[in-house]
Short mmCIF file of C-alpha atoms and ligand atoms in Angstrom, two decimals:
data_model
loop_
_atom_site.label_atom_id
_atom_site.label_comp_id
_atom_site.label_asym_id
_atom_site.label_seq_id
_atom_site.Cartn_x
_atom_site.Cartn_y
_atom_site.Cartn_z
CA UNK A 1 0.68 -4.96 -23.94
CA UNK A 2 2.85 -6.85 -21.50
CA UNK A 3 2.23 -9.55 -19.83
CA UNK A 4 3.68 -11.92 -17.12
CA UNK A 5 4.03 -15.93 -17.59
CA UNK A 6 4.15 -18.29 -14.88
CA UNK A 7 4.92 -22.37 -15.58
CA UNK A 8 3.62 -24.42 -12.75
CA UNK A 9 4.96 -26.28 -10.36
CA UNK A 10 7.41 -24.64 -9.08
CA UNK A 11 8.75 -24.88 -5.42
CA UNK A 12 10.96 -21.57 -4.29
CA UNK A 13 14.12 -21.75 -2.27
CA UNK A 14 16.87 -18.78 -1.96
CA UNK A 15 16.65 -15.13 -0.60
CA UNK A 16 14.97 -12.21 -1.47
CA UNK A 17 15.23 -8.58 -0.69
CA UNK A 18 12.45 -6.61 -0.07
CA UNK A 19 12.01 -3.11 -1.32
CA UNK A 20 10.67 -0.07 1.19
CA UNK A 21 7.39 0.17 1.70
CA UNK A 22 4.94 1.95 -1.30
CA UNK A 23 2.27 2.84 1.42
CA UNK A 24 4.97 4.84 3.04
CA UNK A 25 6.93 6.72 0.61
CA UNK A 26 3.69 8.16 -1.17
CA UNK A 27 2.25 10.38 2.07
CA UNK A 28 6.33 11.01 2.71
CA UNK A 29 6.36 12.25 -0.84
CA UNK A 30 3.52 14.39 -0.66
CA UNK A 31 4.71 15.46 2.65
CA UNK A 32 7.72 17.31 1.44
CA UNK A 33 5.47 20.11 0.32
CA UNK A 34 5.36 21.42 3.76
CA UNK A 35 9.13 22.37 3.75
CA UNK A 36 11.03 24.49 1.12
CA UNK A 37 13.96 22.75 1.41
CA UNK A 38 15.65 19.96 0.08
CA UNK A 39 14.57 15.94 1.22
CA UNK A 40 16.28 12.99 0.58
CA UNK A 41 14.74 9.60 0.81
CA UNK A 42 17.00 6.49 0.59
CA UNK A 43 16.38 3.37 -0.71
CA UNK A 44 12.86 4.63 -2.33
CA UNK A 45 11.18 2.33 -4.42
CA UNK A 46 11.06 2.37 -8.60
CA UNK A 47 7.60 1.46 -8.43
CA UNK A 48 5.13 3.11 -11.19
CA UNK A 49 3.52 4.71 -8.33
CA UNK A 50 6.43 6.37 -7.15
CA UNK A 51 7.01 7.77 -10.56
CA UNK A 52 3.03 9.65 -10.68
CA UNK A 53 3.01 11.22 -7.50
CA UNK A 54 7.08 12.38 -8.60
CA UNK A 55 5.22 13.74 -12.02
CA UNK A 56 2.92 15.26 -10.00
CA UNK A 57 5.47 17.26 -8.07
CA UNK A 58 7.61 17.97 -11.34
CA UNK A 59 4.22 19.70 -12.82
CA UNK A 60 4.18 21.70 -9.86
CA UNK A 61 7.11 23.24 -10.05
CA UNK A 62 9.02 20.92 -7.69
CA UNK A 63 12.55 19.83 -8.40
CA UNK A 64 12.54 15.78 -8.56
CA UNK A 65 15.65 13.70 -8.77
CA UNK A 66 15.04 10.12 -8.83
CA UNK A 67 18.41 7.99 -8.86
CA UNK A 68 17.87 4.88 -9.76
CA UNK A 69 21.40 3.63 -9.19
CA UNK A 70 21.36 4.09 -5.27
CA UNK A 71 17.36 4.86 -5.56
CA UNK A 72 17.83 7.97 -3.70
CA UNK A 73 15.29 10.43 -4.51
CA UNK A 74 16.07 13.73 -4.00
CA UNK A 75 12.79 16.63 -3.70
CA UNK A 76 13.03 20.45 -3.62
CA UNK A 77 9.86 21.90 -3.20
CA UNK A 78 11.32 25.63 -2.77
CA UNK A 79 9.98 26.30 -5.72
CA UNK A 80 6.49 25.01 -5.44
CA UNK A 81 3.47 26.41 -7.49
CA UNK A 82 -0.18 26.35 -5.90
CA UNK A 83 -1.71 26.06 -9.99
CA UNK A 84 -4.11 23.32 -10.01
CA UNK A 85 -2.90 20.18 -11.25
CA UNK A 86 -3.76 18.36 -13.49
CA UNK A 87 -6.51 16.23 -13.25
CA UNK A 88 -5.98 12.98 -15.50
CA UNK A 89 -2.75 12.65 -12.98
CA UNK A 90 -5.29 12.71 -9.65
CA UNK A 91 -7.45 10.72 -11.18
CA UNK A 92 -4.66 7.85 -12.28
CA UNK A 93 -3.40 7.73 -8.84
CA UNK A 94 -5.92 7.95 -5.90
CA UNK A 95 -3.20 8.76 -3.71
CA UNK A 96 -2.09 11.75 -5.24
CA UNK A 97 -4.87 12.79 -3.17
CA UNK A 98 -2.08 13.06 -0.19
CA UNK A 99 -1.32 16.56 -1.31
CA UNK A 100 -3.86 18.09 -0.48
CA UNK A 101 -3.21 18.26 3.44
CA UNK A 102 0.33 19.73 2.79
CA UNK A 103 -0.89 22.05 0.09
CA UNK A 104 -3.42 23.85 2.39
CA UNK A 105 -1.02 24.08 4.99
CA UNK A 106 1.79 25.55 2.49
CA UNK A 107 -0.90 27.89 0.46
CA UNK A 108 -4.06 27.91 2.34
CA UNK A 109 -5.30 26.80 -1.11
CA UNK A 110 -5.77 23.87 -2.99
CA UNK A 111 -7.64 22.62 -5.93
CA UNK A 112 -8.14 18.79 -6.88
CA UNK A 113 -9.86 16.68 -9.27
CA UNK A 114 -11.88 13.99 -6.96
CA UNK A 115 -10.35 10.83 -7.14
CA UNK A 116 -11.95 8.68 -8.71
CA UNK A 117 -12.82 4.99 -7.30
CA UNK A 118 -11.01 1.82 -8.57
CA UNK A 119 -11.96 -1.96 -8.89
CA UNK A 120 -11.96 -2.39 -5.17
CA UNK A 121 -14.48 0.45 -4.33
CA UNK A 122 -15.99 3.61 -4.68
CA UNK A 123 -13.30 5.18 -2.42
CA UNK A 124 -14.41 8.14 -1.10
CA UNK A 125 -12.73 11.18 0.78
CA UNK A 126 -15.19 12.36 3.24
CA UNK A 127 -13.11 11.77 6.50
CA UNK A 128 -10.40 14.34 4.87
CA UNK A 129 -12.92 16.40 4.09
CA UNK A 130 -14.10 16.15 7.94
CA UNK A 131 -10.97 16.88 9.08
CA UNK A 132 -10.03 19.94 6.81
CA UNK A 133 -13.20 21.51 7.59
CA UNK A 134 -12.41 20.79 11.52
CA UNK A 135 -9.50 22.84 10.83
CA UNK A 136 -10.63 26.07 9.81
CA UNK A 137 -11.11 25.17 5.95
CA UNK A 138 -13.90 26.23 3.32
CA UNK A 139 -14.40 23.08 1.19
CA UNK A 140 -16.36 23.53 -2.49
CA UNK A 141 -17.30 20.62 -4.43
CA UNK A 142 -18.65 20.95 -8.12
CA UNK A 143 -17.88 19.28 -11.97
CA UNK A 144 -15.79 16.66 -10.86
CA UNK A 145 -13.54 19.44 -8.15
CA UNK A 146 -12.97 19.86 -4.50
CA UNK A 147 -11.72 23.12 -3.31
CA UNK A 148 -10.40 23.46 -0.21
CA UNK A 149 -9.33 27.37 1.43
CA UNK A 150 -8.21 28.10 4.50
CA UNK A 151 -6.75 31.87 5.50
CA UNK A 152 -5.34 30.00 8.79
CA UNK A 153 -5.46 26.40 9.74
CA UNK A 154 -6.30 26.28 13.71
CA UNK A 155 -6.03 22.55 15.62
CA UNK A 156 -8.88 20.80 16.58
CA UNK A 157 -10.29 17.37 17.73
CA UNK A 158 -11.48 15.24 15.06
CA UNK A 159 -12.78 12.11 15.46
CA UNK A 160 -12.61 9.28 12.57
CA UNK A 161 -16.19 7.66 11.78
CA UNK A 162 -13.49 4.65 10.05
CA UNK A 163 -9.94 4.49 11.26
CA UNK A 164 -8.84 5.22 7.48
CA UNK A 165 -4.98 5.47 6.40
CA UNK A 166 -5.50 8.17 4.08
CA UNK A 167 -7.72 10.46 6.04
CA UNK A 168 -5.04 10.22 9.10
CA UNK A 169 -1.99 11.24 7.23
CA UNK A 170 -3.71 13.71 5.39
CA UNK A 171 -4.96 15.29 8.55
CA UNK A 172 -1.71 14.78 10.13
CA UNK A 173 -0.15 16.73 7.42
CA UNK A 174 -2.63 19.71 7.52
CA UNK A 175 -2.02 19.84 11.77
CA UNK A 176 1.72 19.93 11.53
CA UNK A 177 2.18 24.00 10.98
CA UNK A 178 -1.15 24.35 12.04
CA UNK A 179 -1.90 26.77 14.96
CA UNK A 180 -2.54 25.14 18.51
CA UNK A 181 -2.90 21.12 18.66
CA UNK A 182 -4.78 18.54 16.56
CA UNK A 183 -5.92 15.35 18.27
CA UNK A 184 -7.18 12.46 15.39
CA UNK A 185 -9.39 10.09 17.75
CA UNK A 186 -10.15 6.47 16.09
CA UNK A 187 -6.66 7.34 13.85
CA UNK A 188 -5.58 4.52 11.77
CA UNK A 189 -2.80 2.51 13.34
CA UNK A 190 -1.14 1.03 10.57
CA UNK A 191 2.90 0.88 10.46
CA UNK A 192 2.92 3.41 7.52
CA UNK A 193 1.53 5.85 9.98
CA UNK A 194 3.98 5.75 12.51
CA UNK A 195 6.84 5.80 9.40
CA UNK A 196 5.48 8.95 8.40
CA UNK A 197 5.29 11.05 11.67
CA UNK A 198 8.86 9.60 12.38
CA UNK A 199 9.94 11.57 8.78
CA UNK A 200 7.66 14.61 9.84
CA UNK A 201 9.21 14.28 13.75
CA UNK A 202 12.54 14.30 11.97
CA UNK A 203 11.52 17.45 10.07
CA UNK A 204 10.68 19.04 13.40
CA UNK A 205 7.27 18.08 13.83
CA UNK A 206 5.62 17.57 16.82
CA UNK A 207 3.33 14.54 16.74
CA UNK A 208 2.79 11.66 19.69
CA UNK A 209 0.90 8.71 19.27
CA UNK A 210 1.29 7.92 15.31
CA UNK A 211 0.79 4.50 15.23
CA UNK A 212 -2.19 4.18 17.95
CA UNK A 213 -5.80 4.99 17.65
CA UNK A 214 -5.00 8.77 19.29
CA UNK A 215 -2.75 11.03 17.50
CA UNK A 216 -1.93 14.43 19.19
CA UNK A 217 -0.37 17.07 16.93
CA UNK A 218 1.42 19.90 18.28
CA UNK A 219 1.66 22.84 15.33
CA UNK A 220 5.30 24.28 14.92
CA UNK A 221 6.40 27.32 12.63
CA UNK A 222 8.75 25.78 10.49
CA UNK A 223 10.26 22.31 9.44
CA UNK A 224 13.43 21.53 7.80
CA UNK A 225 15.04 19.46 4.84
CA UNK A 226 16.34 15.78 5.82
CA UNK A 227 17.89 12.60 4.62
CA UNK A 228 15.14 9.72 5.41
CA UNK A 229 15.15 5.74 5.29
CA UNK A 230 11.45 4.31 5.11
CA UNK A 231 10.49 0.92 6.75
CA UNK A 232 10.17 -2.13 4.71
CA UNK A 233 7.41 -3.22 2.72
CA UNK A 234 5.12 -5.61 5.18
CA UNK A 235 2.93 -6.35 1.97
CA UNK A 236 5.41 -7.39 -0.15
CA UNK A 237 7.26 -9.46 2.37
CA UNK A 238 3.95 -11.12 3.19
CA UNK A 239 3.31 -12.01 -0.44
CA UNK A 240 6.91 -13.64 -0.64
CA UNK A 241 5.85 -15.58 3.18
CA UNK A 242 2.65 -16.88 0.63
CA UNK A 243 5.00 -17.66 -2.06
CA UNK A 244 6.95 -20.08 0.14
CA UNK A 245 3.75 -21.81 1.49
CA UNK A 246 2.19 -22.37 -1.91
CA UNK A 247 4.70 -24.11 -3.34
CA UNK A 248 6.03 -25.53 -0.34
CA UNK A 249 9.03 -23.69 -0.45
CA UNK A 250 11.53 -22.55 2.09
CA UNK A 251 13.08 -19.16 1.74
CA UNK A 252 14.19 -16.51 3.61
CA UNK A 253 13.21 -12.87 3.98
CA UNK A 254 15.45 -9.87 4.42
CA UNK A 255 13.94 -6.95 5.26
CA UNK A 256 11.05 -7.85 7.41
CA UNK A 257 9.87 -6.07 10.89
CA UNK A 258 7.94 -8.93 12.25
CA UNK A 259 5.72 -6.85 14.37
CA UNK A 260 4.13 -5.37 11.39
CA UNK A 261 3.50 -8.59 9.95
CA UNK A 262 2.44 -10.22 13.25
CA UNK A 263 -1.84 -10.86 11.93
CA UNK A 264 -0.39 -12.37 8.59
CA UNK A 265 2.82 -14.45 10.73
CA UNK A 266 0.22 -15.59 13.10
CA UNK A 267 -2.65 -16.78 10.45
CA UNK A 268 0.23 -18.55 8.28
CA UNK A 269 1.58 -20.16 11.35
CA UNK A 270 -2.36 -21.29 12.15
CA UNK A 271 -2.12 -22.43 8.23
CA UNK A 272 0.92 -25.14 8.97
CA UNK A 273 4.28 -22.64 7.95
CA UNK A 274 7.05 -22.47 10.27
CA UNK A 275 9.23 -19.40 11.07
CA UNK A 276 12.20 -19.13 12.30
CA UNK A 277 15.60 -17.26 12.85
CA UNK A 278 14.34 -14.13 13.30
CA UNK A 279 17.24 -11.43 13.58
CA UNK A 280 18.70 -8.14 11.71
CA UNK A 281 15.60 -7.82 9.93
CA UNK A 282 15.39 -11.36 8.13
CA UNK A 283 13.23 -14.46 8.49
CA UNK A 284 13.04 -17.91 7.29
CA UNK A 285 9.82 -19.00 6.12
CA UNK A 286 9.31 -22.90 5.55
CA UNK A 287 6.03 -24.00 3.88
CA UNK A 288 6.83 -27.43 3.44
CA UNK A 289 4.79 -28.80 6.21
CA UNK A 290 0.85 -30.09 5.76
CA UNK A 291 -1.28 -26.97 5.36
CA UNK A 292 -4.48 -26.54 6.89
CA UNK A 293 -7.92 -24.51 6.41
CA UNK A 294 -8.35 -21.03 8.05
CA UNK A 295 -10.43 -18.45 8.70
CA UNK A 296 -9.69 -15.01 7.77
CA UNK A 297 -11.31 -11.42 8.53
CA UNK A 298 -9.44 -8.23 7.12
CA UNK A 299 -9.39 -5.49 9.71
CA UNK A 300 -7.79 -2.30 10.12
CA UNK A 301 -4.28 -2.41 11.71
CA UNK A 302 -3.59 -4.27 13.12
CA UNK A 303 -6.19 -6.78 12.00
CA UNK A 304 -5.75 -9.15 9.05
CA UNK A 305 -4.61 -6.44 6.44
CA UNK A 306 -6.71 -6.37 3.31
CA UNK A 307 -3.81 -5.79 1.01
CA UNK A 308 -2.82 -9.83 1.78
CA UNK A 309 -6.36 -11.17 1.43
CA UNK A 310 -6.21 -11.55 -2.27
CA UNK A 311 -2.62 -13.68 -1.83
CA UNK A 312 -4.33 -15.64 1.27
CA UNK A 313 -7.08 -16.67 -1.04
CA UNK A 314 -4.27 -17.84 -3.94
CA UNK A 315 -2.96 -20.18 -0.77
CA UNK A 316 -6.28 -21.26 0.40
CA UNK A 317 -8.08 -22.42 -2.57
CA UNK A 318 -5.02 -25.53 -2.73
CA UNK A 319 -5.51 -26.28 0.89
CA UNK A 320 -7.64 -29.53 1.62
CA UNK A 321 -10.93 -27.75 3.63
CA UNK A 322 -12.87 -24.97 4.05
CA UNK A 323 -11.87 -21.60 4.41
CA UNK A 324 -13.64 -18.85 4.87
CA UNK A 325 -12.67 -15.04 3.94
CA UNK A 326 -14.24 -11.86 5.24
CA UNK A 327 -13.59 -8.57 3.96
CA UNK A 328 -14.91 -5.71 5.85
CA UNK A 329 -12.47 -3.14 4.72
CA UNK A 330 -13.54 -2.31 1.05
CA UNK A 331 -17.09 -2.77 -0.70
CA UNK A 332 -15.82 -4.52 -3.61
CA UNK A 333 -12.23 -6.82 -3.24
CA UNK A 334 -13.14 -10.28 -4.52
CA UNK A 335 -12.62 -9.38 -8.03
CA UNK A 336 -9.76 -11.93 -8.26
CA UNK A 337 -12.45 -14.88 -7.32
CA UNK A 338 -13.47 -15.24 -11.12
CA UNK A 339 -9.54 -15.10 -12.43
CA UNK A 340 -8.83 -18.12 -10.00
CA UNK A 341 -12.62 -20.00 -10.85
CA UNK A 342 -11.02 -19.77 -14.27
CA UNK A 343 -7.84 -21.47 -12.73
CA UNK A 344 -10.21 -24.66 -11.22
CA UNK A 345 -10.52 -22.69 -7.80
CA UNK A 346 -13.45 -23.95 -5.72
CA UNK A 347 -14.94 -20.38 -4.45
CA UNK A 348 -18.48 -19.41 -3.69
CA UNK A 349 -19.21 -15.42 -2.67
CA UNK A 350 -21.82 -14.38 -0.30
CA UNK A 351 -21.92 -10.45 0.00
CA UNK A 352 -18.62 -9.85 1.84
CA UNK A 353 -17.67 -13.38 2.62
CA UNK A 354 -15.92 -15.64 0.30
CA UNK A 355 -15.83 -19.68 1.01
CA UNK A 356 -13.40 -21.40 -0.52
CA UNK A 357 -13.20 -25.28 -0.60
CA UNK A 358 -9.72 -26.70 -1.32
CA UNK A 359 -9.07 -28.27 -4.67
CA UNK A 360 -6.01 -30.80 -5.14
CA UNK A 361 -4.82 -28.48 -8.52
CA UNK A 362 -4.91 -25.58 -9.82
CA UNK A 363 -4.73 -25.32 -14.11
CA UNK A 364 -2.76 -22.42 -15.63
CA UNK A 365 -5.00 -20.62 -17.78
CA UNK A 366 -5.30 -16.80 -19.35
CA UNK A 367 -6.33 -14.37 -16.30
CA UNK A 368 -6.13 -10.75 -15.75
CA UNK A 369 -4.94 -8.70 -12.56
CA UNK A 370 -7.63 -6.94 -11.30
CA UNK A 371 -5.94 -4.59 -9.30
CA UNK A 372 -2.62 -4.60 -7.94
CA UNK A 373 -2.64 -7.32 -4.88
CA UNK A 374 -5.06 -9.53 -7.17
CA UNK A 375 -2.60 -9.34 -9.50
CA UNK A 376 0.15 -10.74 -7.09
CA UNK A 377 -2.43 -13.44 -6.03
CA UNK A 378 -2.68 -14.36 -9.79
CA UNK A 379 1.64 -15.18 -9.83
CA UNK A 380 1.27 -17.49 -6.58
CA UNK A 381 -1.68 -19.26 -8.10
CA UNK A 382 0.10 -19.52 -12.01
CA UNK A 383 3.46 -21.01 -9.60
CA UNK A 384 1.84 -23.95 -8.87
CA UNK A 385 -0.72 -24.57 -11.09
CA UNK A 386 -0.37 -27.09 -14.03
CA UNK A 387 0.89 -25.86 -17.18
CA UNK A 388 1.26 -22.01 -17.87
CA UNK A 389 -0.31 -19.00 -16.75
CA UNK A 390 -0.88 -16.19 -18.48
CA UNK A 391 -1.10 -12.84 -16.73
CA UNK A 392 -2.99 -9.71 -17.93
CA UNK A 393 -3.25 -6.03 -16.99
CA UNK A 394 0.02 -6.21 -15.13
CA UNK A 395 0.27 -2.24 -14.73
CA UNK A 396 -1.56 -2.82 -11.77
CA UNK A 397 1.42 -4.95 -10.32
CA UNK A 398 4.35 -2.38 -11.32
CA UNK A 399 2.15 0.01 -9.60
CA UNK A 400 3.20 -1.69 -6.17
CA UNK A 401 5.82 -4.48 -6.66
CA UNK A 402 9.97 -3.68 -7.65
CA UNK A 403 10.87 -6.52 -10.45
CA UNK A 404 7.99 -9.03 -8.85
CA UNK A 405 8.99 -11.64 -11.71
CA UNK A 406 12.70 -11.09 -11.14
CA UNK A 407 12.60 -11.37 -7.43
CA UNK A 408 10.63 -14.66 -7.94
CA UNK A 409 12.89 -16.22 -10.35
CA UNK A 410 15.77 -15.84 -8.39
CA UNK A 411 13.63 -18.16 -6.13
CA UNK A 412 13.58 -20.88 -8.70
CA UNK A 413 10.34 -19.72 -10.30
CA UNK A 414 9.78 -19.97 -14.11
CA UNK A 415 8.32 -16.91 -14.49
CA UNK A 416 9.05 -14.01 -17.26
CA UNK A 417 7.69 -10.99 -18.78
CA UNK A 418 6.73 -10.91 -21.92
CA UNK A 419 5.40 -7.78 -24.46
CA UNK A 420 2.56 -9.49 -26.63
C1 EPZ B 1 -4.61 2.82 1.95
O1 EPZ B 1 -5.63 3.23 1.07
C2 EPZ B 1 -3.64 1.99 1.12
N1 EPZ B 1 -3.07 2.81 0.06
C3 EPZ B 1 -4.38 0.79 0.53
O2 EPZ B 1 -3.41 0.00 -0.16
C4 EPZ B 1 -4.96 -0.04 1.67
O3 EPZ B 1 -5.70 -1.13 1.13
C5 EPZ B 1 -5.87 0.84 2.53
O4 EPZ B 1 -5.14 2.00 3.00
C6 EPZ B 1 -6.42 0.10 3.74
O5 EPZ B 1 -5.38 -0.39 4.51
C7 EPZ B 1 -2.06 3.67 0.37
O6 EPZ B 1 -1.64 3.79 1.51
C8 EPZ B 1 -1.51 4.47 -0.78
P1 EPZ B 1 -8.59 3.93 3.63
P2 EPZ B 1 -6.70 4.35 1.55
O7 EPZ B 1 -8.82 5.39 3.54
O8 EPZ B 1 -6.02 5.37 2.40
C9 EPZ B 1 -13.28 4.13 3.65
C10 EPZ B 1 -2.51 -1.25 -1.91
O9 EPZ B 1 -2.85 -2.32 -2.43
N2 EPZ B 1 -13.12 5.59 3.62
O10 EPZ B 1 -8.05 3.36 4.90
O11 EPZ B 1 -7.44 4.83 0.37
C11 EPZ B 1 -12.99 3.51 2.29
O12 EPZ B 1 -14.15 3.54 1.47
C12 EPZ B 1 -3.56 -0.21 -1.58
O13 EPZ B 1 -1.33 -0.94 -1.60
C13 EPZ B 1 -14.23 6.40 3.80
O14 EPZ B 1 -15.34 5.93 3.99
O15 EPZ B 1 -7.66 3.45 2.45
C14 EPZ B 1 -12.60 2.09 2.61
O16 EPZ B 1 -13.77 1.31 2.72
C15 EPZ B 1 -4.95 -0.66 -1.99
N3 EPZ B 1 -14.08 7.76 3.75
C16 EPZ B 1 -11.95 2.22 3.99
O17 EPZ B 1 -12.30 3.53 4.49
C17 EPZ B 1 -12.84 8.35 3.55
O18 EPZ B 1 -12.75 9.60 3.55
C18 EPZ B 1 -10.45 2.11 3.96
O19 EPZ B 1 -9.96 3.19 3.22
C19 EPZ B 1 -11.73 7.50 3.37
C20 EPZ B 1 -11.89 6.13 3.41
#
């Protein structure tokens, strides 16, 4: 079983690259099903995650080339089968449930294992539902399946109860051969959106709006095979901005787009770090000033995102003061509060809030990552607490981050992988 090891106190300088963004390539992935000809993505990400929903596509008779010199990865779907895949794959990845939109569209068929939850909550999958059936789809649930059919998928206004990221692109995916237009009301906003109706635009889609709570969707016949770039990783960069202010470091960034970063900028900048030089993509982040106590409250895009609360949390339970976290996006995301009590943090949950009161030190200690951004929080916390840190269940941080322990040694961390 591998684990990671951090040895406290550590205080990063250098560069670091970051990798393109998981969130994105996964719905682009799933969304080459709706073209029978070949896609190239550039600069894709070796991330575990990458590598199910590529397995995925390989067991359905799709032709997968991941390079991982140039990490160009190259998909044919000419080929595609509509068999039912299988289910312990679903299951291991809930967003291998992304195919499903582009699977009725390409068959009119399309048979799933229900995802199942995860640590940070139950998960569920009745806004795609919603909008399949708003489509012109029969949906079937029963021992552990959804079904979905659909002889002809015909546009239609759906409105989101919850602005979520999955339900959106799957929708979006289902509306782009559809016939007549699809309008997604109360559509998630979140950068990854946008990326993906630029790649389906590209195709020779017709969709306005991604990236703004209306989404219109025009349906076209056909779409064709491209070579595609996705944006940066806004979560990752943002978990290298935390890095520098933890240890009060000063590094800087390249590959950042600040606008998709500007609730995490703004709350770091309210926190005491400076940025600066921001130009071709690349930012200097100095957290060597004072730090103060904030107040968080993760929102949809673009909110606070919840994917950074766990790493806020890391910086906040060192900061002299209260804090005080919200999380109103999942049920069930303060799993990482017991892995950093174990560390000396001083944290006290109430429902959906978390208050955290600023110790001086933080002691490295055996924890676990809980799921994959906890898991991140639990390397900022190990770089500056006293002694060494001991980091379990690390699939959960291959599933998102490229090299996370190599990227923060070459900022001066001590920090390896070990196989215990
Ligand atoms: C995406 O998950 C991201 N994953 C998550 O990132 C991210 O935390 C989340 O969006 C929110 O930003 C990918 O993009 C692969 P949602 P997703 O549907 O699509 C409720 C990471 O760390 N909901 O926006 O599953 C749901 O219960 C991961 O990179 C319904 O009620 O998130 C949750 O409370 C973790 N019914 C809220 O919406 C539905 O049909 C947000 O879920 C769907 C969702």
């Amino acid at each position: 079983m591998e684990k990671i090891i951090v040895k406290g106190v550590n205080q990063l300088r250098g560069e670091v690259n970051i990798s393109s963004a998981k969130n994105s390539i996964l719905p682009i992935i799933a969304a080459t099903i709706l073209c029978p000809e070949r896609v190239v993505i550039n600069n894709a990400p070796m991330l575990e995650d990458v590598e199910v929903i590529c397995k995925l596509l390989n067991e359905l008779n799709c032709d997968v080339n991941i390079s991982s010199i140039n990490n160009k990865l190259t998909i044919d779907t000419k080929n595609i089968t509509s068999m039912d895949p299988d289910a312990q794959l679903i299951r291991k990845m809930r967003a291998s449930f992304l195919i499903m939109g582009p699977m009725i569209s390409r068959f009119g068929y399309c048979k799933l294992s229900l995802p199942g939850g995860c640590n940070i909550g139950s998960r569920p999958i009745d806004l795609h539902l919603k909008g399949f059936k708003l489509l012109g789809a029969d949906i079937m649930i029963g021992h552990g399946f959804v079904e979905v059919k659909a002889k002809k998928l015909i546009g239609n206004t759906i409105y989101l109860d919850f602005p979520s990221v999955g339900a959106t692109e799957n929708i979006i995916m289902a509306s782009v051969l559809a016939e007549g237009t699809t309008i997604i009301e109360n559509a998630a906003e979140e950068p990854e959106i946008w990326d993906l109706a630029q790649f389906l635009n590209k195709m020779g889609a017709d969709i306005e709006g991604a990236g703004l709570g209306k989404i219109t969707i025009h349906g076209v016949k056909s779409l064709k095979g491209i070579s595609y770039t996705p944006i940066y990783d806004r979560i990752e960069a943002g978990t290298f901005m935390i890095g520098a202010a933890i240890t009060n470091g000063k590094i800087k960034i390249n590959g950042v787009n600040e606008e998709h970063l500007r609730p995490v900028i703004e709350k770091l900048k309210e926190c005491g770090v400076v940025f600066s030089d921001y130009k071709n993509n690349s930012i200097i982040v100095d957290g060597t000033g004072e730090k103060k106590p904030v107040d968080i409250k993760t929102l949809p895009y673009p909110g606070f995102p919840t994917d950074m609360q766990a790493q806020m949390m890391s910086l906040l339970s060192i900061v002299d003061g209260v804090s005080v976290i919200t999380e109103t996006v999942f049920e069930n995301r303060f799993m990482h509060v017991a892995e950093l009590q174990r560390m000396g943090a001083n944290i006290k949950i109430d429902g959906r809030t978390a208050i955290i009161e600023g110790v001086p030190k933080l002691t490295g200690c055996q924890v676990k990552a809980t799921d994959l951004r906890a898991g991140a929080a639990m390397i900022l916390s190990g770089l500056i607490a006293e002694g060494q840190t001991e980091i379990g269940d690390i699939y959960h941080i291959d599933r998102g981050y490229v090299q996370i322990e190599k990227k923060f040694r070459n900022l001066g961390a001590d920090i390896y992988r070990i196989d215990s």
